[in-house]
C-alpha positions as CSV (number, residue, x, y, z in Angstrom):
1,M,101.9,238.7,-167.7
2,R,104.9,237.7,-169.7
3,F,107.2,240.4,-171.2
4,F,106.1,240.3,-174.8
5,E,102.5,239.8,-173.8
6,M,102.9,243.1,-171.8
7,L,104.4,244.9,-174.8
8,L,101.7,243.6,-177.1
9,F,99.0,244.8,-174.7
10,F,100.7,248.2,-174.3
11,S,101.0,248.7,-178.1
12,S,97.3,247.8,-178.5
13,A,96.4,250.4,-175.8
14,C,98.5,253.0,-177.7
15,L,96.7,252.1,-180.9
16,L,93.4,252.7,-179.2
17,A,94.6,256.1,-177.8
18,L,95.7,257.1,-181.3
19,L,92.2,256.5,-182.7
20,F,91.0,259.5,-180.6
21,I,93.6,261.8,-182.1
22,F,91.8,263.8,-184.8
23,N,94.8,265.3,-186.6
24,Q,94.8,263.0,-189.7
25,R,98.5,263.5,-190.6
26,I,99.8,262.8,-187.1
27,R,97.5,259.9,-186.6
28,R,98.3,258.2,-189.9
29,S,102.1,258.1,-189.2
30,A,101.7,257.2,-185.5
31,L,99.2,254.4,-186.3
32,L,101.6,252.9,-188.9
33,L,104.6,253.1,-186.5
34,T,102.7,251.7,-183.5
35,S,100.9,248.9,-185.4
36,G,104.3,248.0,-187.0
37,A,105.9,247.7,-183.5
38,G,102.9,245.8,-182.2
39,S,103.2,243.3,-185.1
40,I,106.9,242.8,-184.3
41,F,105.9,242.1,-180.6
42,L,103.3,239.7,-181.8
43,V,105.7,237.7,-184.0
44,I,108.3,237.5,-181.2
45,H,105.6,236.6,-178.6
46,L,104.3,233.7,-180.8
47,L,107.8,232.4,-181.5
48,V,109.3,232.9,-178.0
49,E,106.4,232.7,-175.5
50,G,103.8,230.8,-177.5
51,Y,100.2,231.3,-178.5
52,R,97.4,231.8,-175.9
53,V,93.7,231.7,-176.6
54,Q,93.2,234.5,-174.0
55,L,95.0,236.9,-176.4
56,L,93.0,236.3,-179.5
57,F,91.5,239.8,-179.5
58,L,95.0,241.3,-179.3
59,Y,96.2,239.2,-182.1
60,G,93.3,240.2,-184.4
61,F,93.4,243.8,-183.4
62,T,97.1,244.2,-184.0
63,I,97.0,242.5,-187.4
64,L,93.9,244.5,-188.5
65,M,95.4,247.9,-187.4
66,L,98.6,247.1,-189.4
67,M,96.6,246.3,-192.5
68,L,94.5,249.4,-192.2
69,S,97.5,251.6,-191.6
70,L,99.3,250.2,-194.7
71,I,96.2,250.7,-196.8
72,D,95.8,254.3,-195.4
73,V,99.5,255.2,-196.2
74,F,100.1,253.4,-199.5
75,I,96.7,252.9,-201.2
76,T,94.9,256.1,-200.2
77,P,91.9,256.5,-202.5
78,K,91.3,259.9,-204.1
79,V,87.8,260.0,-202.6
80,V,87.9,259.4,-198.9
81,R,84.6,258.2,-197.4
82,T,84.3,259.0,-193.7
83,A,82.4,256.6,-191.4
84,S,79.4,258.0,-189.6
85,R,80.0,259.2,-186.0
86,I,77.9,256.4,-184.6
87,R,80.0,253.8,-186.4
88,R,83.2,255.4,-185.1
89,V,81.9,255.5,-181.6
90,L,80.7,251.9,-181.7
91,G,84.0,250.7,-183.2
92,R,86.0,252.3,-180.5
93,L,83.7,251.1,-177.8
94,F,84.1,247.5,-179.1
95,I,87.9,247.9,-179.0
96,V,87.8,249.3,-175.4
97,I,85.6,246.4,-174.3
98,G,88.0,243.9,-176.1
99,L,91.1,245.4,-174.4
100,I,89.4,245.4,-171.0
101,A,88.3,241.7,-171.5
102,T,91.8,240.7,-172.6
103,G,93.3,242.5,-169.5
104,C,90.9,240.5,-167.3
105,F,91.8,237.2,-169.0
106,L,95.5,237.9,-168.5
107,Y,94.8,238.7,-164.8
108,V,92.6,235.7,-164.2
109,F,94.7,233.2,-166.1
110,P,98.3,234.2,-165.7
111,V,101.4,232.3,-166.8
112,F,102.7,232.3,-163.2
113,D,106.1,231.6,-161.7
114,F,106.4,228.9,-159.1
115,P,108.1,229.9,-155.8
116,A,111.8,229.0,-156.0
117,P,112.9,226.1,-153.8
118,T,114.6,227.3,-150.7
119,G,117.3,224.6,-150.5
120,E,120.8,224.8,-151.9
121,L,120.5,221.7,-154.1
122,K,119.3,221.7,-157.7
123,V,116.3,219.5,-158.5
124,G,115.8,216.7,-161.0
125,T,112.6,214.9,-162.0
126,Q,111.7,211.5,-163.5
127,V,108.4,209.7,-164.1
128,F,107.7,206.0,-163.5
129,H,105.0,203.7,-164.7
130,F,104.3,200.9,-162.2
131,I,102.0,197.9,-162.7
132,D,100.9,195.9,-159.7
133,P,100.4,192.2,-160.8
134,S,98.8,191.3,-157.5
135,R,95.8,193.7,-157.7
136,E,92.9,193.9,-160.1
137,E,91.8,197.4,-161.1
138,T,88.3,198.0,-159.5
139,F,87.6,201.6,-160.5
140,G,87.9,201.3,-164.3
141,K,89.7,199.6,-167.2
142,T,93.4,199.3,-167.8
143,A,95.4,197.7,-170.5
144,T,96.4,194.7,-168.3
145,G,93.4,194.6,-166.0
146,K,95.8,195.3,-163.1
147,R,96.3,198.3,-161.0
148,E,98.6,200.8,-162.8
149,L,100.2,203.9,-161.3
150,M,102.1,206.9,-162.7
151,V,104.5,208.2,-160.1
152,Q,106.7,211.4,-160.5
153,V,109.9,211.7,-158.5
154,W,111.7,214.9,-157.6
155,Y,115.3,214.5,-156.3
156,P,118.5,216.4,-155.6
157,A,120.3,216.7,-159.0
158,G,122.8,218.3,-161.2
159,T,121.7,220.7,-164.1
160,G,119.9,219.9,-167.3
161,K,116.8,221.1,-169.2
162,Y,114.0,222.6,-167.2
163,A,110.9,220.4,-167.1
164,P,107.4,222.0,-167.7
165,F,105.0,222.2,-164.8
166,I,102.5,219.9,-166.7
167,P,104.3,217.9,-169.4
168,D,101.2,215.9,-170.3
169,T,99.4,218.9,-172.0
170,Q,96.5,216.7,-173.2
171,I,95.2,216.5,-169.6
172,L,94.7,220.2,-169.3
173,R,91.3,220.1,-170.9
174,Y,90.3,217.5,-168.3
175,M,91.6,219.8,-165.6
176,A,89.4,222.6,-166.9
177,A,86.4,220.3,-167.0
178,N,87.1,219.4,-163.4
179,Y,86.4,223.0,-162.5
180,G,83.4,223.3,-164.9
181,L,85.3,225.4,-167.4
182,P,85.8,225.1,-171.2
183,G,88.5,222.8,-172.3
184,F,90.8,225.5,-173.6
185,T,90.8,227.5,-170.3
186,F,94.0,226.2,-168.8
187,Q,96.0,225.5,-172.0
188,H,98.3,228.4,-171.1
189,L,99.6,226.3,-168.2
190,K,101.8,224.4,-170.7
191,Y,104.0,227.5,-170.6
192,V,104.6,227.4,-166.9
193,S,108.0,226.1,-166.1
194,S,109.0,224.2,-163.0
195,H,112.4,224.5,-161.1
196,A,113.3,220.9,-161.9
197,Y,115.6,219.4,-164.6
198,S,114.2,216.5,-166.5
199,G,116.2,213.3,-166.2
200,A,119.3,214.9,-164.6
201,E,121.8,212.8,-162.7
202,V,121.4,212.5,-159.0
203,S,123.5,215.0,-156.9
204,S,126.7,213.7,-155.3
205,A,126.2,216.0,-152.3
206,Q,125.2,212.9,-150.3
207,T,125.6,209.2,-150.8
208,S,121.8,208.7,-150.3
209,Y,118.7,210.6,-149.6
210,P,115.6,209.9,-147.5
211,L,112.5,209.0,-149.4
212,I,109.1,210.8,-149.1
213,L,105.9,209.4,-150.7
214,A,103.2,211.9,-151.4
215,N,99.5,211.7,-152.2
216,P,97.2,214.3,-153.9
217,G,93.6,214.9,-152.9
218,N,90.5,213.5,-154.4
219,G,90.2,214.6,-158.1
220,S,93.6,216.3,-157.9
221,S,96.9,215.4,-159.6
222,R,100.6,214.9,-158.8
223,F,101.3,218.1,-160.7
224,L,99.5,220.1,-158.1
225,H,102.2,219.3,-155.5
226,T,105.1,220.3,-157.6
227,S,106.2,223.2,-155.4
228,Q,106.2,221.1,-152.2
229,A,108.1,218.3,-153.9
230,E,110.7,220.7,-155.4
231,N,111.3,222.4,-152.1
232,L,111.9,219.1,-150.2
233,A,114.1,217.8,-153.0
234,S,116.2,221.0,-152.8
235,H,116.9,220.2,-149.1
236,G,118.1,216.7,-149.8
237,Y,115.0,214.4,-150.1
238,I,113.7,212.1,-152.9
239,V,110.0,212.9,-153.2
240,A,107.6,210.6,-155.1
241,V,104.1,211.9,-155.8
242,I,101.6,209.2,-156.7
243,D,98.8,209.7,-159.2
244,H,96.2,207.4,-157.8
245,T,94.6,206.1,-160.9
246,Y,90.9,206.9,-161.3
247,N,91.1,209.3,-158.4
248,T,92.8,212.1,-160.4
249,F,91.1,214.6,-162.8
250,A,93.3,212.9,-165.4
251,T,96.4,210.7,-165.7
252,E,98.2,210.0,-168.9
253,F,100.0,206.7,-169.4
254,P,103.0,206.1,-171.6
255,D,100.9,204.5,-174.4
256,G,98.7,207.6,-174.6
257,R,95.7,206.3,-172.5
258,I,94.1,208.9,-170.3
259,T,92.1,208.0,-167.3
260,T,89.8,210.4,-165.4
261,S,88.2,210.2,-162.0
262,T,85.5,207.5,-161.5
263,T,85.4,207.8,-157.7
264,N,83.4,210.9,-157.2
265,D,80.1,208.9,-157.1
266,L,81.4,207.2,-154.0
267,F,80.7,210.5,-152.1
268,S,77.4,211.4,-153.7
269,P,75.0,213.3,-151.4
270,D,72.4,210.7,-152.3
271,H,74.1,208.2,-150.0
272,D,73.4,208.1,-146.3
273,Y,76.3,208.8,-144.0
274,R,77.2,205.2,-143.3
275,T,77.3,204.3,-147.0
276,S,79.5,207.3,-147.7
277,R,81.9,206.4,-144.9
278,G,82.0,202.8,-146.1
279,N,82.8,204.1,-149.6
280,R,85.5,206.4,-148.3
281,D,87.1,203.5,-146.4
282,K,86.9,201.3,-149.5
283,L,88.7,203.9,-151.6
284,G,91.1,204.6,-148.8
285,K,92.3,201.0,-148.7
286,V,93.1,201.1,-152.4
287,L,95.0,204.4,-151.9
288,T,96.9,203.0,-148.9
289,D,97.8,199.9,-150.9
290,D,99.1,202.1,-153.7
291,V,101.6,203.7,-151.2
292,A,102.8,200.3,-150.0
293,F,103.1,199.1,-153.6
294,A,105.0,202.2,-154.7
295,L,107.4,201.7,-151.7
296,D,107.9,198.1,-153.0
297,Q,108.9,199.5,-156.4
298,F,111.4,202.0,-154.9
299,E,113.0,199.0,-153.1
300,L,113.5,197.5,-156.6
301,I,114.8,200.8,-157.9
302,Q,117.3,201.0,-155.1
303,S,118.6,197.5,-155.9
304,G,118.8,198.2,-159.6
305,Q,115.9,195.8,-160.7
306,I,114.1,198.8,-162.1
307,P,116.5,201.1,-164.2
308,S,116.9,204.6,-162.8
309,H,119.4,207.3,-161.9
310,L,118.2,206.7,-158.3
311,K,119.8,203.2,-158.1
312,G,121.7,202.9,-154.8
313,R,120.8,206.5,-153.8
314,I,117.6,206.0,-151.8
315,D,117.8,205.8,-148.0
316,L,115.1,203.3,-147.3
317,G,115.9,203.4,-143.6
318,H,114.4,206.8,-143.5
319,V,111.0,207.0,-145.2
320,G,108.3,209.6,-144.8
321,V,104.8,210.2,-146.3
322,F,102.5,213.2,-146.7
323,G,99.3,214.0,-148.6
324,H,96.5,216.6,-149.0
325,S,92.8,216.0,-148.2
326,I,92.0,212.3,-148.7
327,G,95.7,212.0,-149.6
328,G,96.5,213.3,-146.1
329,A,94.3,210.5,-144.7
330,T,96.2,208.1,-147.0
331,A,99.4,209.4,-145.5
332,Y,98.1,208.6,-142.0
333,D,96.8,205.2,-142.9
334,A,99.9,204.2,-144.9
335,S,102.1,205.2,-141.9
336,Y,101.1,202.0,-140.1
337,D,103.5,200.3,-142.6
338,P,106.6,199.6,-140.4
339,R,108.8,200.8,-143.3
340,I,107.4,204.4,-142.9
341,A,108.8,206.4,-140.0
342,V,106.8,209.6,-140.1
343,G,104.0,211.4,-141.9
344,I,102.1,214.6,-142.5
345,D,98.4,215.2,-143.2
346,L,97.6,218.4,-145.0
347,D,93.9,219.3,-144.1
348,G,92.5,215.8,-144.6
349,G,89.9,214.0,-142.5
350,L,90.9,210.4,-141.6
351,Y,89.4,207.1,-142.9
352,R,89.4,203.5,-141.6
353,L,89.4,204.9,-138.0
354,R,87.6,201.8,-136.6
355,D,89.9,199.3,-138.3
356,R,92.9,199.5,-136.0
357,E,94.5,201.0,-132.9
358,G,96.1,204.4,-132.9
359,L,99.3,205.2,-134.8
360,R,102.3,204.9,-132.5
361,K,104.8,207.1,-134.4
362,P,105.3,210.9,-134.9
363,F,102.7,212.5,-137.2
364,L,102.0,216.1,-138.1
365,F,98.5,217.5,-138.9
366,I,98.5,220.9,-140.6
367,N,94.9,222.1,-141.1
368,S,93.2,225.0,-142.7
369,E,91.5,227.5,-140.4
370,S,88.0,226.4,-141.6
371,Y,88.7,222.7,-140.9
372,S,90.2,223.6,-137.5
373,E,87.0,225.5,-136.6
374,K,85.0,222.3,-137.2
375,L,87.4,220.3,-134.9
376,K,87.1,223.0,-132.3
377,M,83.3,222.8,-132.5
378,V,83.6,219.1,-131.8
379,M,86.0,219.7,-128.9
380,D,83.6,222.2,-127.4
381,N,80.6,219.9,-127.9
382,R,78.9,222.6,-129.9
383,V,75.9,221.5,-132.0
384,Y,74.8,223.0,-135.3
385,T,71.5,225.0,-135.1
386,D,68.6,224.1,-137.5
387,A,69.4,227.2,-139.5
388,E,73.0,226.2,-139.9
389,L,72.0,222.7,-141.0
390,N,69.6,224.2,-143.6
391,R,72.3,226.4,-144.9
392,M,74.7,223.5,-145.2
393,G,72.0,221.3,-146.8
394,S,72.7,218.7,-144.1
395,T,70.6,216.8,-141.6
396,R,70.9,216.4,-137.8
397,E,71.5,212.6,-138.2
398,W,74.3,213.1,-140.7
399,E,76.1,215.8,-138.6
400,D,75.7,213.7,-135.4
401,Q,77.5,210.8,-137.1
402,V,80.2,213.1,-138.5
403,T,80.7,214.4,-135.0
404,E,81.2,210.9,-133.7
405,D,83.9,210.3,-136.3
406,K,85.6,213.6,-135.6
407,K,85.8,212.7,-131.9
408,L,87.6,209.5,-132.8
409,E,89.8,211.5,-135.2
410,L,90.7,213.9,-132.4
411,E,91.6,210.9,-130.2
412,R,94.0,209.7,-133.0
413,M,95.5,213.2,-133.1
414,R,96.1,213.2,-129.3
415,E,97.9,209.9,-129.7
416,T,100.3,211.2,-132.3
417,V,101.1,214.2,-130.2
418,D,102.1,211.9,-127.4
419,E,104.5,210.2,-129.9
420,G,106.2,213.5,-130.9
421,G,103.7,214.8,-133.5
422,Q,101.8,218.1,-133.6
423,V,98.4,219.5,-134.6
424,L,98.5,223.0,-136.2
425,Y,96.4,225.2,-138.3
426,I,97.2,228.2,-140.5
427,E,95.0,231.3,-140.2
428,N,93.2,232.6,-143.3
429,T,93.7,229.4,-145.2
430,E,91.1,227.2,-147.0
431,H,91.4,223.6,-148.2
432,L,93.0,224.4,-151.6
433,N,95.8,226.5,-150.1
434,F,97.5,223.2,-149.5
435,A,98.0,222.4,-153.2
436,D,99.4,224.3,-156.2
437,V,96.0,225.0,-157.5
438,Q,96.2,228.2,-155.4
439,F,98.7,229.7,-157.9
440,I,96.6,229.0,-161.0
441,S,94.3,231.9,-160.7
442,P,93.8,234.9,-158.3
443,I,90.0,234.5,-159.0
444,F,90.1,231.5,-156.6
445,K,91.0,233.8,-153.7
446,M,88.4,236.3,-154.7
447,L,85.7,233.6,-154.8
448,G,86.8,232.2,-151.4
449,I,87.9,228.9,-152.8
450,T,91.3,229.6,-151.3
451,G,91.8,231.7,-148.2
452,K,92.6,235.4,-147.6
453,I,96.3,234.5,-147.2
454,A,98.5,235.2,-150.2
455,P,99.3,231.9,-152.0
456,E,103.0,232.5,-151.9
457,R,102.8,233.1,-148.1
458,A,100.7,230.0,-147.6
459,N,103.1,227.9,-149.6
460,S,106.2,229.2,-147.8
461,V,104.6,228.5,-144.3
462,I,103.5,225.0,-145.3
463,N,106.9,224.2,-146.8
464,A,108.7,225.5,-143.8
465,Y,106.8,223.3,-141.3
466,M,106.8,220.2,-143.5
467,L,110.6,220.5,-143.9
468,D,111.2,221.1,-140.2
469,F,109.1,218.1,-139.3
470,F,110.8,215.7,-141.8
471,D,114.2,217.0,-140.9
472,M,113.6,216.3,-137.2
473,H,112.5,212.7,-137.7
474,L,114.3,211.6,-140.9
475,K,117.6,213.5,-140.5
476,N,117.8,214.1,-136.8
477,Q,118.2,217.9,-137.3
478,G,115.9,220.9,-137.1
479,G,112.7,220.6,-135.1
480,I,112.7,224.2,-134.0
481,L,109.3,225.0,-135.4
482,M,107.8,222.0,-133.6
483,K,108.5,223.5,-130.2
484,G,105.7,226.0,-130.3
485,P,104.7,229.4,-131.8
486,D,107.4,231.2,-133.8
487,S,107.4,235.0,-134.4
488,R,108.4,234.3,-138.1
489,F,105.1,232.5,-138.6
490,P,102.4,234.3,-136.6
491,E,99.6,232.8,-138.7
492,V,100.5,229.3,-137.4
493,K,98.5,228.2,-134.4
494,F,99.0,225.1,-132.3
495,L,96.0,223.1,-131.0
496,T,97.2,222.3,-127.5
497,S,93.8,221.4,-125.9
498,L,92.9,218.3,-127.8
């Protein structure tokens, strides 16, 4: 709750309490004073913090009480008609319910603060629009008919003006729709500030910085990896998060066009398993090609052919990649590119497993506890019971084929460990603990959408292990956390018996 929101809520609670004071003279003066103070808080809140739909009741209640108090003091009629006891009770009950509902809204939809980056460097951000002339768009329409991408970069920088968490506020209604909520639900997120400066000059702390390419999950967004990108940038990395067009809940282009996800049908439960796997591989190839194309563009930025503050500051000899969910699978698949040295998969099952041999370079898998349990079940050759299959809405044939794929996935994990990688999981985490969606509402944790772990703790653990792994392989430093269990992070478990 922001400062003036808190004062406004407190003044409204005081107004409610005053309604139960029956001494007319004391109540009249106190109501005028309190409603006047509340109105001042309201004006400052609207001017400084901004309007929120979740506070409509407070706005209306504060204005109404000020009007009634002024009328009561300055325009008191000679004959005072008192409301019936029932009407007074119902009115006060309505106010109590309104204040409780408002308090719940403020708790469920907070204007939250992002965890501060842990590095010493300030962070800048810039957005690029790339068009690939060599690829047709297959998942929807574009202005050119070609594959277009929006890519946001976070980098070590000087100071400037803070950038908002989500600058493209039009897409917030699509984000709400993605979770089955009314379009206005997440409009308050436009007030959430990041820790990055928009368009700032690149820091002179180093002559160049390693590049890391990042990939959101299916139906997600580049914005939902802001905290991870900012943290890596503060430690001396240039981090580019790709909005994979038509695989995000919404992407806004410079001309105002907004694309939404058209790829969800590829994973419809109506498909049999082989069709779904084929569709995933088909989508995966497009996502992998997006990474290769984005890397091509950063080569042009480095040489100055695309204007940017980053010209000459990108260390293309040290390139990494990471991603969440299908974006994690994209990170693994893209790592076959010889230009990419190392990668990290955040809780994502792999695709195109049968297309090539194992990856012969260091790769880190950081999984949720729930996904790790599935992998352990495959390792132990445990089979789902009929009751479990019924609960999951799955079939024996489907799960048998999933198990075969997971066995091949485990083999790929073993191969990366042999090349200097690791396979970890974090206790009490779920799939969405690996993206910034975990900060948006505490209700996600209550509903089990995110795990029992506190979002701030999950974020700090994931960031620490990502940074240590990239430092080890892109900067030839660190690597302490990759050696095994660490008392600072007791929730991190290594899978050693793959």
